[in-house]
PDB file of C-alpha atoms in Angstrom:
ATOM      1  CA  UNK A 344     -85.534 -15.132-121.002  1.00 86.00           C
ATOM      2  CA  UNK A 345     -84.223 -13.397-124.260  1.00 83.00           C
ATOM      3  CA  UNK A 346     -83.792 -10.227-122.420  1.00 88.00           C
ATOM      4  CA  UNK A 347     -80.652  -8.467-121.398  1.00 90.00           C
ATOM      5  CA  UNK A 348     -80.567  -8.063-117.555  1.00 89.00           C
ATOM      6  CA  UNK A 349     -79.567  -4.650-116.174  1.00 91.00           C
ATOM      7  CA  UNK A 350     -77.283  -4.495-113.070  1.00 90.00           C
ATOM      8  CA  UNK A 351     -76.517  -1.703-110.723  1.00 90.00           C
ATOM      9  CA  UNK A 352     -73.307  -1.925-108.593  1.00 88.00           C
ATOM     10  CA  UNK A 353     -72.722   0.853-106.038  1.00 87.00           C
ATOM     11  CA  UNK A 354     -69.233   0.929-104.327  1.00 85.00           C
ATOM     12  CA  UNK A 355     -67.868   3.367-101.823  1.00 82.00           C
ATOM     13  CA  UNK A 356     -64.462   4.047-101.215  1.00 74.00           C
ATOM     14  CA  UNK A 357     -63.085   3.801 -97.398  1.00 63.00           C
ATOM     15  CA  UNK A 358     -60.401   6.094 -98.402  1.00 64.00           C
ATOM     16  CA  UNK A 359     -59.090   8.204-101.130  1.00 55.00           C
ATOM     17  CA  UNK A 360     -57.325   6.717-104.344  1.00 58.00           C
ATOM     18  CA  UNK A 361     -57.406   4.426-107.189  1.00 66.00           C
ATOM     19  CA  UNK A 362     -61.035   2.111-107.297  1.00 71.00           C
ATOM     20  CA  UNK A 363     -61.355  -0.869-109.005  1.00 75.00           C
ATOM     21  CA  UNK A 364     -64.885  -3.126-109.843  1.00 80.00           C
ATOM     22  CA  UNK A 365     -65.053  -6.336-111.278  1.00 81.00           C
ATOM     23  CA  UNK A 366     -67.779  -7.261-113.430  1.00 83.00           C
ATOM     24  CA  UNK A 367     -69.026  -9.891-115.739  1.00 83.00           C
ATOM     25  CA  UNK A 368     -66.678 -10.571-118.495  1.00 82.00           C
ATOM     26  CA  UNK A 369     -69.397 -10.410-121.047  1.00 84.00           C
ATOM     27  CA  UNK A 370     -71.049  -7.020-119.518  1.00 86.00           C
ATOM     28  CA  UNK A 371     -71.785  -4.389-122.121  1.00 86.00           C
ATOM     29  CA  UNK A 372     -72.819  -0.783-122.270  1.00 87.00           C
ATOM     30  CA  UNK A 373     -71.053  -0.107-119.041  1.00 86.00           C
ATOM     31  CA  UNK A 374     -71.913   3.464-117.292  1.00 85.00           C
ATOM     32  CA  UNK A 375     -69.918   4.644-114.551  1.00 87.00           C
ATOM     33  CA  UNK A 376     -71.600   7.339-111.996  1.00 87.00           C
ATOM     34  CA  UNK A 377     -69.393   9.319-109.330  1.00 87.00           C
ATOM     35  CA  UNK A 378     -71.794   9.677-106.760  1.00 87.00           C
ATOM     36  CA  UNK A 379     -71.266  12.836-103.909  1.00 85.00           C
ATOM     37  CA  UNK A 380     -73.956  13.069-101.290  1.00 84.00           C
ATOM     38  CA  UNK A 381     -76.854  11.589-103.562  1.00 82.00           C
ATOM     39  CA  UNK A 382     -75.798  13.081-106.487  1.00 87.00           C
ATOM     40  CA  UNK A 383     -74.997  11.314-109.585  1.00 87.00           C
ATOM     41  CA  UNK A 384     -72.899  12.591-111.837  1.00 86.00           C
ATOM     42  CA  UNK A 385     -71.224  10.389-115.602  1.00 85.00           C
ATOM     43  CA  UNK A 386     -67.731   9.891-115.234  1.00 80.00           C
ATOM     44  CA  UNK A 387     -67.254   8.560-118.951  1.00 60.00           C
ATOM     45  CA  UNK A 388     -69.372   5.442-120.881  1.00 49.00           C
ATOM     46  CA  UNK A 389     -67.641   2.576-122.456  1.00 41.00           C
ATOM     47  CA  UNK A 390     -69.562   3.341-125.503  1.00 39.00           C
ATOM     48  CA  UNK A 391     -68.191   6.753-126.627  1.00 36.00           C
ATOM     49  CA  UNK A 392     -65.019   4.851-125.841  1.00 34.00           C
ATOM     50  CA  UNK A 393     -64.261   8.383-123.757  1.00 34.00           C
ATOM     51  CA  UNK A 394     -61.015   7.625-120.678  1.00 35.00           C
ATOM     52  CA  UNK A 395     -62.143   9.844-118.800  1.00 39.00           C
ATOM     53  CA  UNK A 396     -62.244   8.740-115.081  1.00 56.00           C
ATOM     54  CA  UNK A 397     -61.814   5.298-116.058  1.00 56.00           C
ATOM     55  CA  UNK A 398     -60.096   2.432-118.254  1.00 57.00           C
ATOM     56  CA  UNK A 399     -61.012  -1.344-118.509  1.00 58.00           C
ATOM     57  CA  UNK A 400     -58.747  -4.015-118.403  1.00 56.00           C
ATOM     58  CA  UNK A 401     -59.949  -7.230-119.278  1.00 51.00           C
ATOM     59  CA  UNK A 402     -59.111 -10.375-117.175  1.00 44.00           C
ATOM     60  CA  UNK A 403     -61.130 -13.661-117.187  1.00 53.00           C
ATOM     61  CA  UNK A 404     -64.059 -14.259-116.209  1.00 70.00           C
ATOM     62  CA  UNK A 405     -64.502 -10.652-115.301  1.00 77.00           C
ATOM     63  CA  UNK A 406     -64.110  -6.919-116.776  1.00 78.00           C
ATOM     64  CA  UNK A 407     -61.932  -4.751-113.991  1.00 79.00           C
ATOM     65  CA  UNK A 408     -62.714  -1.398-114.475  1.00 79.00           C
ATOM     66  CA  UNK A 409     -60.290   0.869-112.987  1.00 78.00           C
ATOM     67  CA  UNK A 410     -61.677   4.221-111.855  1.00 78.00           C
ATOM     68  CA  UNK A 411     -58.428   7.073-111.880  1.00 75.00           C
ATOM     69  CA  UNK A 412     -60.308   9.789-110.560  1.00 76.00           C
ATOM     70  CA  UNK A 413     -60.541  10.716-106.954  1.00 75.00           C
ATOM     71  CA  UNK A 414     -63.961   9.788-105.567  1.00 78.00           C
ATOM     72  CA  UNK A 415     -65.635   8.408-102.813  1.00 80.00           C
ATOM     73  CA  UNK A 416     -68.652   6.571-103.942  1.00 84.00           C
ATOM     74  CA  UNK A 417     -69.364   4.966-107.518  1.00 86.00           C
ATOM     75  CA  UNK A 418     -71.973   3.412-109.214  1.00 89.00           C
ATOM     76  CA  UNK A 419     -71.651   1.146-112.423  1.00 89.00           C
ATOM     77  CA  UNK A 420     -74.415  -0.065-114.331  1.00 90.00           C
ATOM     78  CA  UNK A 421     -73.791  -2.356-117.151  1.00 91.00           C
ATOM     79  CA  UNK A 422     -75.867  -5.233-118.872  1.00 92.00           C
ATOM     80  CA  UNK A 423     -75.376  -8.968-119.525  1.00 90.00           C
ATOM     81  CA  UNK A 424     -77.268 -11.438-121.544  1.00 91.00           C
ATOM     82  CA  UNK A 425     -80.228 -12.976-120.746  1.00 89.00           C
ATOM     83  CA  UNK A 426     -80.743 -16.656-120.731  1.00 91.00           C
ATOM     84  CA  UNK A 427     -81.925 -17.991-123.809  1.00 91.00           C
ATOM     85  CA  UNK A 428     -84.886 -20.760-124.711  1.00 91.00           C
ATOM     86  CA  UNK A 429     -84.632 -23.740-127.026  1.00 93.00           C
ATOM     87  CA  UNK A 430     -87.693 -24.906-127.711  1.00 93.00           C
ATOM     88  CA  UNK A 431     -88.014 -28.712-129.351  1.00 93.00           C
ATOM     89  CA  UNK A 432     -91.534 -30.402-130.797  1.00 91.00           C
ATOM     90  CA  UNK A 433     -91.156 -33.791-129.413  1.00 91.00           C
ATOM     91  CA  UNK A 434     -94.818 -34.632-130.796  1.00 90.00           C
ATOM     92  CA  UNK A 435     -98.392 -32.037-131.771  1.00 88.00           C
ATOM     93  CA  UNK A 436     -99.151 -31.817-128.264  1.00 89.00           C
ATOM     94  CA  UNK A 437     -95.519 -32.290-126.087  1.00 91.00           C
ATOM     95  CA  UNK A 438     -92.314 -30.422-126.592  1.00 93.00           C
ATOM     96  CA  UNK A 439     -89.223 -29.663-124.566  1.00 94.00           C
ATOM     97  CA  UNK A 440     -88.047 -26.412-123.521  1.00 93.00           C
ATOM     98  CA  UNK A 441     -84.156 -25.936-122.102  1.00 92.00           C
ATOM     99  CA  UNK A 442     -83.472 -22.307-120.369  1.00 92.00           C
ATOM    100  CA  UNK A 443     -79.854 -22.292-119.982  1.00 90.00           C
ATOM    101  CA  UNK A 444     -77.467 -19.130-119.619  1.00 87.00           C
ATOM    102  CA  UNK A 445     -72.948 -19.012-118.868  1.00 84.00           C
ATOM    103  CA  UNK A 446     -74.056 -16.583-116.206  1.00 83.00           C
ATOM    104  CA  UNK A 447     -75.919 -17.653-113.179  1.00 83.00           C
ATOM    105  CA  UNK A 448     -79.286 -16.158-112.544  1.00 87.00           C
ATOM    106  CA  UNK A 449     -81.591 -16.760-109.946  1.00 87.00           C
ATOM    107  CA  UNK A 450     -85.627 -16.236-110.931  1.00 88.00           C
ATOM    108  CA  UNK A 451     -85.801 -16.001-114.397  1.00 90.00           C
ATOM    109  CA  UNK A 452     -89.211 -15.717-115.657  1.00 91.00           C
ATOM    110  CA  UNK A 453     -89.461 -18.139-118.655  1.00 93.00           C
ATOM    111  CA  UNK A 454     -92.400 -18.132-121.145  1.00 94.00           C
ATOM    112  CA  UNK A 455     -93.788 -20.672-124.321  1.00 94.00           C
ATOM    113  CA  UNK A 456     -96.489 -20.483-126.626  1.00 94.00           C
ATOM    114  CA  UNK A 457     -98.769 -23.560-126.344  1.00 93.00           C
ATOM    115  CA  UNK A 458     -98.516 -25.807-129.760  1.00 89.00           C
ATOM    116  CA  UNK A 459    -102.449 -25.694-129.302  1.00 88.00           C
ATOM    117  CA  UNK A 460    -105.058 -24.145-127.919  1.00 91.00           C
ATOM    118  CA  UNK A 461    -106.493 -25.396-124.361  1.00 92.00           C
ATOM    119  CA  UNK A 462    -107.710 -25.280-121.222  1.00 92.00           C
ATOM    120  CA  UNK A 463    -105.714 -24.827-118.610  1.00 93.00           C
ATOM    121  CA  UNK A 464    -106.822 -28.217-116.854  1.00 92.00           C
ATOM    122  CA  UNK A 465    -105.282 -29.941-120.245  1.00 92.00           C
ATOM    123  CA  UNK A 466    -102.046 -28.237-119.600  1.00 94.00           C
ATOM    124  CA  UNK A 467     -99.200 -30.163-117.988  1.00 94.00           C
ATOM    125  CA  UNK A 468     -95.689 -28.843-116.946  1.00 95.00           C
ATOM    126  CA  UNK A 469     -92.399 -30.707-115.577  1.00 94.00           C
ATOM    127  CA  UNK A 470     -88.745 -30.159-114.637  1.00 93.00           C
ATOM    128  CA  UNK A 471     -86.686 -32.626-116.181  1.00 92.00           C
ATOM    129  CA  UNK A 472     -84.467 -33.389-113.438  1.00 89.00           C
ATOM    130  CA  UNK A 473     -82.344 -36.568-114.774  1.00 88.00           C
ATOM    131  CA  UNK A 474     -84.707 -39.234-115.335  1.00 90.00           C
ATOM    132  CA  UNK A 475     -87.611 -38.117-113.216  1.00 92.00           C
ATOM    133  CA  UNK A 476     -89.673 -34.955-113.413  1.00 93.00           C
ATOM    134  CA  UNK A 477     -91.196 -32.522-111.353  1.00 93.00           C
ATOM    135  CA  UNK A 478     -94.295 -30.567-111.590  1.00 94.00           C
ATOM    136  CA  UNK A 479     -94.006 -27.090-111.734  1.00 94.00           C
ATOM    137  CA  UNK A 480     -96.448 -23.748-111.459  1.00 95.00           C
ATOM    138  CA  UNK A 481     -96.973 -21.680-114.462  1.00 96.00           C
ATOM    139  CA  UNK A 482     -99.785 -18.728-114.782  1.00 96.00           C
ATOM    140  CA  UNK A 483    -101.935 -19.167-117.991  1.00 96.00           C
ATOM    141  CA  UNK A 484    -102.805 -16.983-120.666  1.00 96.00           C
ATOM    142  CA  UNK A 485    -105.674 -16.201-123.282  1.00 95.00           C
ATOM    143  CA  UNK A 486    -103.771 -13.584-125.663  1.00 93.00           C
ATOM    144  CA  UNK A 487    -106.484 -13.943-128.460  1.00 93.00           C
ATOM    145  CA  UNK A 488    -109.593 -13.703-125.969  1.00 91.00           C
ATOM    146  CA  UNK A 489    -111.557 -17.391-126.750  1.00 94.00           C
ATOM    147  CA  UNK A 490    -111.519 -18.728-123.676  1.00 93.00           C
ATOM    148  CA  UNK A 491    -108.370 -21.303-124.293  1.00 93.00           C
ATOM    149  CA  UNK A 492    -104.987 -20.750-123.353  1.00 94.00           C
ATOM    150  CA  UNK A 493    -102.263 -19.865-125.556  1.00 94.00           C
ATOM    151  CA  UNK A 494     -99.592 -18.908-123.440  1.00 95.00           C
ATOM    152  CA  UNK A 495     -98.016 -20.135-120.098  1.00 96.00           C
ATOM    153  CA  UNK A 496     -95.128 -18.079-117.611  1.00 96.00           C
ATOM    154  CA  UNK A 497     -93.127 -19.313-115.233  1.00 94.00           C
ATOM    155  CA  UNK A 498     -90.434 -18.460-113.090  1.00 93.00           C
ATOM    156  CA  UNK A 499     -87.154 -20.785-113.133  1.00 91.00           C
ATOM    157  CA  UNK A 500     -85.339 -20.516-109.340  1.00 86.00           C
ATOM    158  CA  UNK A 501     -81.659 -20.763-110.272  1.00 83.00           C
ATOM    159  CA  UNK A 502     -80.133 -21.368-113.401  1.00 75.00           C
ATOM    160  CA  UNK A 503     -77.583 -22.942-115.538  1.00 71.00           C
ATOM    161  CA  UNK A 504     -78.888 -25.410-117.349  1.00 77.00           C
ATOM    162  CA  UNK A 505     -82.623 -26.339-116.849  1.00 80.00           C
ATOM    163  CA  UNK A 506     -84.886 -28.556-118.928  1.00 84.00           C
ATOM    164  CA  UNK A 507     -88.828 -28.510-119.162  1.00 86.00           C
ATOM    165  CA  UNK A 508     -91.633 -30.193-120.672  1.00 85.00           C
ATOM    166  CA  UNK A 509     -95.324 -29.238-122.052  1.00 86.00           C
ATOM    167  CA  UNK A 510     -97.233 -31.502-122.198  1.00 87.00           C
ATOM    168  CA  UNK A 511    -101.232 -31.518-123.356  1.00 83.00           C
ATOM    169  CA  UNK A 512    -103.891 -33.876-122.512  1.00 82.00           C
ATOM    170  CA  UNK A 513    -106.712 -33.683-125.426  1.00 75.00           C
ATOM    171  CA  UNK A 514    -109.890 -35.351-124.266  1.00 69.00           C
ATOM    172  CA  UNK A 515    -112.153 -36.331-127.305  1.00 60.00           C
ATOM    173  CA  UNK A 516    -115.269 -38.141-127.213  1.00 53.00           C
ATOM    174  CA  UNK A 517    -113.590 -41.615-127.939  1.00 53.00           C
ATOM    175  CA  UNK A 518    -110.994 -40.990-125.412  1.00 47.00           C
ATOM    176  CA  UNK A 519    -113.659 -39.761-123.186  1.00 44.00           C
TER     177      UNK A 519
END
């Protein structure tokens, strides 16, 4: 989450001529690698804006590039955005976290910093499917070294659109 995501995309050529690859419309800082028995060598990089060996056309949803030089086997490596958190205090010890993306990726490993300290017996976490929720696994972590947990990972299976909740049990004496 909040990371770009790096893609490789190797595709060989049954015969000679013009070679075209789709990717993501909203890939950036494409390279472009004519590969000739295991060795890789730049054809050109969208950012020094260079034509040679390819040009990019752009068509919705996806980027064609269009590779004019006679090869065999490519590879193109390019980056997308990552899926992004939003992160809302419902109340001191409960908030709700969405991890949502255009592009679909599948496990995404998603991250919050607890609104309090605790341990990890305290700490509660749900998918908000609809009306219901579902508990989910998440690995716990101590960044400051007291014994209490600060910081909680998971990984999300597919995404779009996915909703979470934190929540915190605090167990006083009266409550006790």
């Amino acid at each position: 989450v909040g990371k770009p995501v790096r893609w490789t995309k190797n595709v060989k050529l049954s015969k000679s001529g013009k070679l075209t690859v789709d990717v993501p419309e909203k890939a950036y800082n494409l390279n472009v690698n004519k590969v000739k028995d295991g060795v890789k060598e730049r054809l050109a990089s969208v950012k020094e804006k260079k034509a040679a060996g390819f040009a990019i056309a752009q068509e919705k949803p996806t980027k064609e590039i269009i590779i004019e030089e006679d090869v065999e086997e490519v590879e193109v490596e390019y980056e997308t955005p990552g899926p992004e958190a939003v992160e809302e205090d419902i109340n001191k010890h409960k908030k709700r976290i969405t991890i949502s993306s255009d592009i679909h990726y599948t496990d995404i490993l998603a991250n919050t910093n607890l609104p309090t300290e605790v341990n990890k017996e305290s700490i509660k976490l749900y998918w908000v499917i609809g009306n219901s929720k579902q508990i989910v696994e998440f690995d716990a972590y101590d960044n400051n070294d007291n014994g209490l947990i600060d910081y909680i990972e998971w990984k999300v299976p597919s995404l779009s659109s996915q909703t979470y909740e934190l929540e915190i049990t605090i167990l006083n004496v009266q409550s006790y």
